[in-house]
Structure formats: structure tokens, C-alpha cells
mmCIF file of C-alpha atoms in Angstrom:
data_model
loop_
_atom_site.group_PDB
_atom_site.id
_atom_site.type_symbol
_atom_site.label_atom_id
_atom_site.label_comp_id
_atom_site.label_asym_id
_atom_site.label_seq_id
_atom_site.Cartn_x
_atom_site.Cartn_y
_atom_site.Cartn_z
ATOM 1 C CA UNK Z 1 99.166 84.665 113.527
ATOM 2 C CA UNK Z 2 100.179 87.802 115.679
ATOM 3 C CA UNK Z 3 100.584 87.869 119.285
ATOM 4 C CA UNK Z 4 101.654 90.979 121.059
ATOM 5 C CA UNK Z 5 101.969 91.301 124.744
ATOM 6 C CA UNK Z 6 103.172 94.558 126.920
ATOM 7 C CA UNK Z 7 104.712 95.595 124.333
ATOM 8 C CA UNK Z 8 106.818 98.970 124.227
ATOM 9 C CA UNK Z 9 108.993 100.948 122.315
ATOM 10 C CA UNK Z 10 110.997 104.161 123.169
ATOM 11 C CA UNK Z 11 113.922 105.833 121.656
ATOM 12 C CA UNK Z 12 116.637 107.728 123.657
ATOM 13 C CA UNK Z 13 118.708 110.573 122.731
ATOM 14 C CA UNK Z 14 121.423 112.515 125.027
ATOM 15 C CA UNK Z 15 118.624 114.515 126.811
ATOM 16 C CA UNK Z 16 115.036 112.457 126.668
ATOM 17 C CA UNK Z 17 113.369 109.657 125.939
ATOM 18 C CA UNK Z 18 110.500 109.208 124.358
ATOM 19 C CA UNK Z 19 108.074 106.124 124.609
ATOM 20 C CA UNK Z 20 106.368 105.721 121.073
ATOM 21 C CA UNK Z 21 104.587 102.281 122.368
ATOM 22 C CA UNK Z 22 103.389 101.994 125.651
ATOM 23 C CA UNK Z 23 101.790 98.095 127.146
ATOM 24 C CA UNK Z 24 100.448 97.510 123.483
ATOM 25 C CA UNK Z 25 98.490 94.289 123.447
ATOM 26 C CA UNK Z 26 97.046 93.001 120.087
ATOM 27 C CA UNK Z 27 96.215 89.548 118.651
ATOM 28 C CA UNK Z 28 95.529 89.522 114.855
ATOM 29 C CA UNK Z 29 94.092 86.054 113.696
ATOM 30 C CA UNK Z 30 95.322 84.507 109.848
ATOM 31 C CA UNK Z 31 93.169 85.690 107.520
ATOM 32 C CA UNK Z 32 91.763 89.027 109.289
ATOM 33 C CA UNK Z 33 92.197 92.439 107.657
ATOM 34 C CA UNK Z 34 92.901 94.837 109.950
ATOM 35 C CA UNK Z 35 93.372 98.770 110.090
ATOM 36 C CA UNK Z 36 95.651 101.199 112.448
ATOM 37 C CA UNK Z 37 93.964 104.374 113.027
ATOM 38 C CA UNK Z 38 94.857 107.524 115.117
ATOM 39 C CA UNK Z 39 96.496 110.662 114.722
ATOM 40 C CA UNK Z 40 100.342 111.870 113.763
ATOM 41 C CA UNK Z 41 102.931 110.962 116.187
ATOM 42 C CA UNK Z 42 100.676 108.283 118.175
ATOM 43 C CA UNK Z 43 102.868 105.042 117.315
ATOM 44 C CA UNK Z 44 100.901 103.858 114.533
ATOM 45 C CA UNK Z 45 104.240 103.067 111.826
ATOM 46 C CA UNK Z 46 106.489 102.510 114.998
ATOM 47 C CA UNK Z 47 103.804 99.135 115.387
ATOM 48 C CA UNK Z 48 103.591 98.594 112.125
ATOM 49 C CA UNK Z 49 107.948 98.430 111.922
ATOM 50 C CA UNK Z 50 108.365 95.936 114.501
ATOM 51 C CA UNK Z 51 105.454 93.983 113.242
ATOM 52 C CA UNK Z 52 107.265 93.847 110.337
ATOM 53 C CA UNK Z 53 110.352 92.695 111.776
ATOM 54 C CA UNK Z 54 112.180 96.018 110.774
ATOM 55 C CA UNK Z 55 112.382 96.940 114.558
ATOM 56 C CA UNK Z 56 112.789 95.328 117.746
ATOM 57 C CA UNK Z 57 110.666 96.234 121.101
ATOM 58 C CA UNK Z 58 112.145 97.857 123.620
ATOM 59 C CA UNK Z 59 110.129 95.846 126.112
ATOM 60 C CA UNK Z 60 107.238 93.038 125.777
ATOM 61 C CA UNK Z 61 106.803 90.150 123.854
ATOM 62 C CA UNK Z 62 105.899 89.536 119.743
ATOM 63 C CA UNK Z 63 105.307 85.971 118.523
ATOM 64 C CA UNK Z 64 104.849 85.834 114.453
ATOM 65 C CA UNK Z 65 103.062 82.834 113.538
ATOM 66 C CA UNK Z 66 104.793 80.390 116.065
ATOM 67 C CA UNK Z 67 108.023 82.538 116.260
ATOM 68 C CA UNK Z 68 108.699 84.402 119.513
ATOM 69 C CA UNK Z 69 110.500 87.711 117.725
ATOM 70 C CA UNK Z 70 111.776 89.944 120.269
ATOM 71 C CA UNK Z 71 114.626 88.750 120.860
ATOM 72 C CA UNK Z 72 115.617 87.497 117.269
ATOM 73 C CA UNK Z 73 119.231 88.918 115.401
ATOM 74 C CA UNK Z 74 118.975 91.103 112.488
ATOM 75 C CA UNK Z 75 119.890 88.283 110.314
ATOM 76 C CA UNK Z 76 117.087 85.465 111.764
ATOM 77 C CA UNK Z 77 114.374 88.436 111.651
ATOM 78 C CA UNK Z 78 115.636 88.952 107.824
ATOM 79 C CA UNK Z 79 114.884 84.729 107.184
ATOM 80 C CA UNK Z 80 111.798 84.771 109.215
ATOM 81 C CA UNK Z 81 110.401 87.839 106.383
ATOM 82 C CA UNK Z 82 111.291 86.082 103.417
ATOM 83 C CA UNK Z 83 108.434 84.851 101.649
ATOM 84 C CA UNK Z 84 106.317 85.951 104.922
ATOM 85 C CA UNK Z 85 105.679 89.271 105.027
ATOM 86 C CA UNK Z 86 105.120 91.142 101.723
ATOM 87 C CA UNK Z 87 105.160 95.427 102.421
ATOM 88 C CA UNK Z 88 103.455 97.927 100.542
ATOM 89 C CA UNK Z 89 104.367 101.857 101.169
ATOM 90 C CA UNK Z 90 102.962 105.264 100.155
ATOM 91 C CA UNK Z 91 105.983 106.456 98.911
ATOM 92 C CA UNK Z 92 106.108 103.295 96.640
ATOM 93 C CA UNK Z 93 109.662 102.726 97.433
ATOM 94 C CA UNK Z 94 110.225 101.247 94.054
ATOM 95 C CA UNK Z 95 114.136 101.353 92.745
ATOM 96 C CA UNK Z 96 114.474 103.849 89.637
ATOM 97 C CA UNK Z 97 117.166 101.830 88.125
ATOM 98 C CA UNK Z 98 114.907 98.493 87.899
ATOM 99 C CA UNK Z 99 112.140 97.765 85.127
ATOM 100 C CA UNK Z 100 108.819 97.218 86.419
ATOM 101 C CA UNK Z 101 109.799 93.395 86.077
ATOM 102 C CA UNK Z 102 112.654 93.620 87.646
ATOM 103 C CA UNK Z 103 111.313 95.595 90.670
ATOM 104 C CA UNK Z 104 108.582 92.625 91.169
ATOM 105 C CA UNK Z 105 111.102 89.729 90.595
ATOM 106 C CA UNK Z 106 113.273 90.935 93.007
ATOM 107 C CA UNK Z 107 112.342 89.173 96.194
ATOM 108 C CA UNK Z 108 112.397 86.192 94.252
ATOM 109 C CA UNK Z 109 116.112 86.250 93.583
ATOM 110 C CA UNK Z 110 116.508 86.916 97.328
ATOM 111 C CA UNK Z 111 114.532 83.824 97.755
ATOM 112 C CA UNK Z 112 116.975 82.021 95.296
ATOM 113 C CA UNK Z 113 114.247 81.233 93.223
ATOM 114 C CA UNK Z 114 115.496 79.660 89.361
ATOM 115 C CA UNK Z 115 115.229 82.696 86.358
ATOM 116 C CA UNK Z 116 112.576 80.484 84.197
ATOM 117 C CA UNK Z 117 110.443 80.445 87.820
ATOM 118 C CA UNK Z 118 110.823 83.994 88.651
ATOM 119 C CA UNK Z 119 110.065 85.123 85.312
ATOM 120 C CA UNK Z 120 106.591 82.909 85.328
ATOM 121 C CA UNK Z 121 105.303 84.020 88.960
ATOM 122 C CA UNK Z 122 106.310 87.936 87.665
ATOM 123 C CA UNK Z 123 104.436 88.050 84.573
ATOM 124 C CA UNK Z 124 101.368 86.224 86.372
ATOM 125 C CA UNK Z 125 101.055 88.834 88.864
ATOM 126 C CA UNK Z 126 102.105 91.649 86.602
ATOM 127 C CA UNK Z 127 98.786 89.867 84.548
ATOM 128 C CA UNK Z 128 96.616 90.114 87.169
ATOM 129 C CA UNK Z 129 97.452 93.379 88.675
ATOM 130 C CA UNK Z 130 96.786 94.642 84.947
ATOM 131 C CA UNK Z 131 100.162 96.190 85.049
ATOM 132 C CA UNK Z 132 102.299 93.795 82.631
ATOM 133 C CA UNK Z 133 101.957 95.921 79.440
ATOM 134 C CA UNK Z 134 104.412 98.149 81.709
ATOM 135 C CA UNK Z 135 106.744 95.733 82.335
ATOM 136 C CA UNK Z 136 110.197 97.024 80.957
ATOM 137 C CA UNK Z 137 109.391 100.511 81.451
ATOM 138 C CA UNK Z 138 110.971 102.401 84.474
ATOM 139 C CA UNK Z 139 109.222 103.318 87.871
ATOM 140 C CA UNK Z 140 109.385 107.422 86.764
ATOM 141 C CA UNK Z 141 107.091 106.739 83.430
ATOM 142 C CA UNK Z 142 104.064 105.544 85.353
ATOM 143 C CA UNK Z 143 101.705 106.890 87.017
ATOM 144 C CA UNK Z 144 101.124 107.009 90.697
ATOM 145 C CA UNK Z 145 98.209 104.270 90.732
ATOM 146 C CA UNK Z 146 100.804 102.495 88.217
ATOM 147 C CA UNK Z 147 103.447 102.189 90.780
ATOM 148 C CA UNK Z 148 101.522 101.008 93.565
ATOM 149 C CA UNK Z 149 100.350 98.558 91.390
ATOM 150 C CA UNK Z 150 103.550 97.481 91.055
ATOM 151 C CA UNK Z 151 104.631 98.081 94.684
ATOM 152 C CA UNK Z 152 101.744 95.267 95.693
ATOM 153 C CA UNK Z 153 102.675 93.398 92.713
ATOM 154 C CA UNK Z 154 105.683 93.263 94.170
ATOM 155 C CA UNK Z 155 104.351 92.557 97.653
ATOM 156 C CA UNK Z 156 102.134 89.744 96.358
ATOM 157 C CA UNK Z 157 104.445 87.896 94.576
ATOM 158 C CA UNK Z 158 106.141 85.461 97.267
ATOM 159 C CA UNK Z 159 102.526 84.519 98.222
ATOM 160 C CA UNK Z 160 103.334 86.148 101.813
ATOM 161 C CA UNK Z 161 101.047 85.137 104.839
ATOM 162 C CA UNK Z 162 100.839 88.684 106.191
ATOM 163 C CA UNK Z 163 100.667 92.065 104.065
ATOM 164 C CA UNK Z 164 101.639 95.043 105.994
ATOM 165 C CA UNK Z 165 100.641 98.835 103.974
ATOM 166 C CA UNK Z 166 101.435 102.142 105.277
ATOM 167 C CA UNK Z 167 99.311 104.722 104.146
ATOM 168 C CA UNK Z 168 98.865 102.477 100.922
ATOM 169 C CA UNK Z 169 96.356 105.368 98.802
ATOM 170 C CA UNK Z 170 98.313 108.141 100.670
ATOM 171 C CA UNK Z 171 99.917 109.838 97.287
ATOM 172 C CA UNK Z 172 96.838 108.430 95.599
ATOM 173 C CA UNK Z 173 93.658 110.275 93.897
ATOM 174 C CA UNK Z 174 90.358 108.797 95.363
ATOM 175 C CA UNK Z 175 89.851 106.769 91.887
ATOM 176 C CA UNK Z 176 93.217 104.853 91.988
ATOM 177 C CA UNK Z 177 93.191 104.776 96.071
ATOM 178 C CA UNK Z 178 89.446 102.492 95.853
ATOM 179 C CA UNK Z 179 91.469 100.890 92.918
ATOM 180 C CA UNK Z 180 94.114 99.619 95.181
ATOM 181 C CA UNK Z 181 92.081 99.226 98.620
ATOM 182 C CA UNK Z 182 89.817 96.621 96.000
ATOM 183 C CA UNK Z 183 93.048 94.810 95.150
ATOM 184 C CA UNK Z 184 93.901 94.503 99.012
ATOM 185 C CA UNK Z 185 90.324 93.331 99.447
ATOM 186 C CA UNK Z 186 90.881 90.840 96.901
ATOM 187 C CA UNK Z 187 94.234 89.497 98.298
ATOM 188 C CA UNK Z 188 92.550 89.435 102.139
ATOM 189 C CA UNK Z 189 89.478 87.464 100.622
ATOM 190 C CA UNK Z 190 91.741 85.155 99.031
ATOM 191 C CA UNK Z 191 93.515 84.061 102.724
ATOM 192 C CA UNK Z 192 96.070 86.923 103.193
ATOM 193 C CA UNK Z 193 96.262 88.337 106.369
ATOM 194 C CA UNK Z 194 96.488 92.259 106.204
ATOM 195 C CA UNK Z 195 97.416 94.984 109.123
ATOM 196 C CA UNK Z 196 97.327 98.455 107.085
ATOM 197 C CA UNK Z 197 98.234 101.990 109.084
ATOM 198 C CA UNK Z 198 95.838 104.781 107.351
ATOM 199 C CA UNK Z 199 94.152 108.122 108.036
ATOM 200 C CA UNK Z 200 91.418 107.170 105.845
ATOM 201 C CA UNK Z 201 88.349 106.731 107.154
ATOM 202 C CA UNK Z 202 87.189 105.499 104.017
ATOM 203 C CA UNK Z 203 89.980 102.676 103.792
ATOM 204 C CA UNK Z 204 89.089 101.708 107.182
ATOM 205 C CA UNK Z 205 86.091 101.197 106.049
ATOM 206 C CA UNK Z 206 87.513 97.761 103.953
ATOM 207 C CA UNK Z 207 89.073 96.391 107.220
ATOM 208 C CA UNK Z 208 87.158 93.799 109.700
ATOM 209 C CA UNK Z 209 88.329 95.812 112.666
ATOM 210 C CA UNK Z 210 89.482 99.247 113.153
ATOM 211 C CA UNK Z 211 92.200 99.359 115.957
ATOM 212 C CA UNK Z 212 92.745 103.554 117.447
ATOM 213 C CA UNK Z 213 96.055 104.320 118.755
ATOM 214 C CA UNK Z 214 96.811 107.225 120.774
ATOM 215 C CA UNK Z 215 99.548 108.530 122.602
ATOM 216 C CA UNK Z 216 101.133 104.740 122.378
ATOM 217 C CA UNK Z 217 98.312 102.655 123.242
ATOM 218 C CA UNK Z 218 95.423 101.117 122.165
ATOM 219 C CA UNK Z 219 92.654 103.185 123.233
ATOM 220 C CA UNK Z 220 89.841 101.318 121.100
ATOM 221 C CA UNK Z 221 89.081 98.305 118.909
ATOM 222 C CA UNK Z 222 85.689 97.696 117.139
ATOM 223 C CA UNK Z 223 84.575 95.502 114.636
ATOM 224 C CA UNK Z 224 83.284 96.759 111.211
ATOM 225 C CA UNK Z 225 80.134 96.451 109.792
ATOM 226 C CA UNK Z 226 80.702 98.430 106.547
ATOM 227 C CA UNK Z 227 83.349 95.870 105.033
ATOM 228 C CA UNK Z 228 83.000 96.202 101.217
ATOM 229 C CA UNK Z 229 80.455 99.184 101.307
ATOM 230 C CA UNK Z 230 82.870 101.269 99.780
ATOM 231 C CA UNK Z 231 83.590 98.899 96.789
#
């Protein structure tokens, strides 16, 4: 599903530049969960953008699922996410002004999807993410392990091939944070291919391999034996 070849990144002010990916080289296969690890500063969310499609490479090449990316617009990167990629933050990065429902729905209207289908794939996901007795309050009267429920729910609800979380339990307490790692479990054992940034070692600990960045590059990759032992 994910190719990446030589791939670098730097950013340039006035007076230096700074390379935040250096020859990164990483294959992830459909269906494979797989974490980011390493410490502050060592490229970890700067991989994690341009996987996304939020960034280009300065350098290298990125092919998403048959799609060579690199070199793509702003606007053909935006088309190739829809109803791909589904993203799921530790700041939530819900909208205040939307309803829980209307937070969730709202990839579907970018995806020009009719109201009577939007409202039926919202309210099934709000079902099973046990979040849909919330569903017309506002992001602000839930809790934190609320709205991350709602941020996957949200996520989730295109039926994306690839998941991509940043620090998903990061403003969590340990009992919602194994709460939501479970529900990425779930998703990944269902087909969905996930590539989650974390400190945790204990989220790691869900992934089938455990990928260590530092400094820009990839300075290890093992497989994991202790997927699930955490659940």
C-alpha cells in the first residue's frame, strides 16, 4: 500500500536549513498496523504529514496504493485522501461549532454523499463506537475519551484504506487510552491499514512492527510479538 524510497524532507529559513527526513525508506503492506517510535524532534509527525498527503517531500519518491505522490498538486493530493485516508489526532481537532453528528458526517458531505446516506453511515458508527447517545451535544461537553471517540468515529466513517493517529491516547488517562488503542485494534483486524506516531511503549505494544526514528532516519524496525497482550 505504501512505498517510500530516499525520501527527505527539510525546511529552510533565511539562515539554515534543517533536514527533518533524511534517505527514509519504508514499505507498509494493506492490512499491517504499524507504529512510529523515537524521541521529540526526530521526524516522526513530519513522516506521518506527507504520508498523509498534507506535505510534499523535499526529495525521494512516495507511491500510495498505486499513486506515485510526490509530485502531485495540492488539489489531486486533496482527491487522492478522500475516502482514503481517515486521521485521528491527540488534540482531537474536532470543530466546537458542530454536534457530535455533524463533526462525523462531515467528510461525507465533502464526499457528496446524499443527507438520508450520511445520516445512516453516522449513526452506525456513532452505534458502534458507543458514542451516539452524544450525538447533538457539542465537542466541549464530553469528555476526553468521548471526543476521541468521536475523532475515530469520524475517521472511520468513509471506510478509509489507511488510518493515520498521532499520539492517538496522548491527552488520554490509561483507562480511555487501552479503550481507544482496542478500537484501533478492532478497525486493523477488520482490514484497515494503520501507521500510528506514539511515545507509548505500551501502544506500541498493539502494532505488528515497531519502526524507531532518529535524527531523520530509520535506525530500527522489528516485528512484535506482544500484539494484543495489552488488551
Amino acid at each position: 500500500m505504501i512505498t517510500i524510497e530516499n525520501l527527505k524532507k527539510s525546511f529552510r529559513t533565511e539562515e539554515v536549513e534543517t533536514l527533518a527526513l533524511n534517505n527514509v525508506n519504508l514499505n507498509v503492506t494493506e492490512g499491517e498496523f504499524v507504529a512510529i517510535m523515537g524521541p521529540s524532534g526526530c521526524g516522526k509527525s513530519t513522516l506521518l504529514n506527507i504520508i498523509g498527503m498534507l506535505d510534499n517531500p523535499t526529495d525521494g519518491n512516495y507511491n500510495f496504493a498505486g499513486n506515485e505522490v510526490g509530485g502531485l498538486k495540492e488539489n489531486q493530493r486533496t482527491q487522492l485522501r478522500k475516502g482514503n485516508l481517515g486521521f485521528v489526532f491527540q488534540s482531537f481537532n474536532l470543530i466546537d461549532e458542530l454536534t457530535v453528528f455533524e463533526n462525523v458526517e462531515l467528510p461525507l458531505i465533502y464526499l457528496k454523499m446524499s443527507k438520508s446516506e450520511r445520516k445512516e453511515k453516522v449513526m452506525q458508527v456513532l452505534e458502534r463506537m458507543k458514542i451516539a447517545h452524544r450525538s447533538k451535544h457539542f465537542p466541549q461537553q464530553l469528555s476526553g475519551g468521548q471526543q476521541q471517540r468521536v475523532a475515530i468515529s469520524r475517521a472511520v466513517v468513509t471506510n478509509p484504506k489507511l488510518i493515520l493517529a498521532d499520539e492517538p491516547t496522548g491527552n488520554l488517562d490509561s483507562k480511555n487510552g487501552i479503550e481507544v488503542m482496542n478500537l484501533l485494534t478492532e478497525l486493523n483486524q477488520e482490514g484497515t491499514t494503520i501507521v500510528m506516531v506514539t511515545h507509548s511503549d505500551r501502544d506500541s505494544h498493539y502494532a505488528h512492527r515497531v519502526v524507531n526514528l532518529f535524527d531523520g532516519q530509520i535506525v530500527t524496525e522489528s516485528q512484535n510479538r506482544m500484539v494484543g497482550a495489552m488488551m
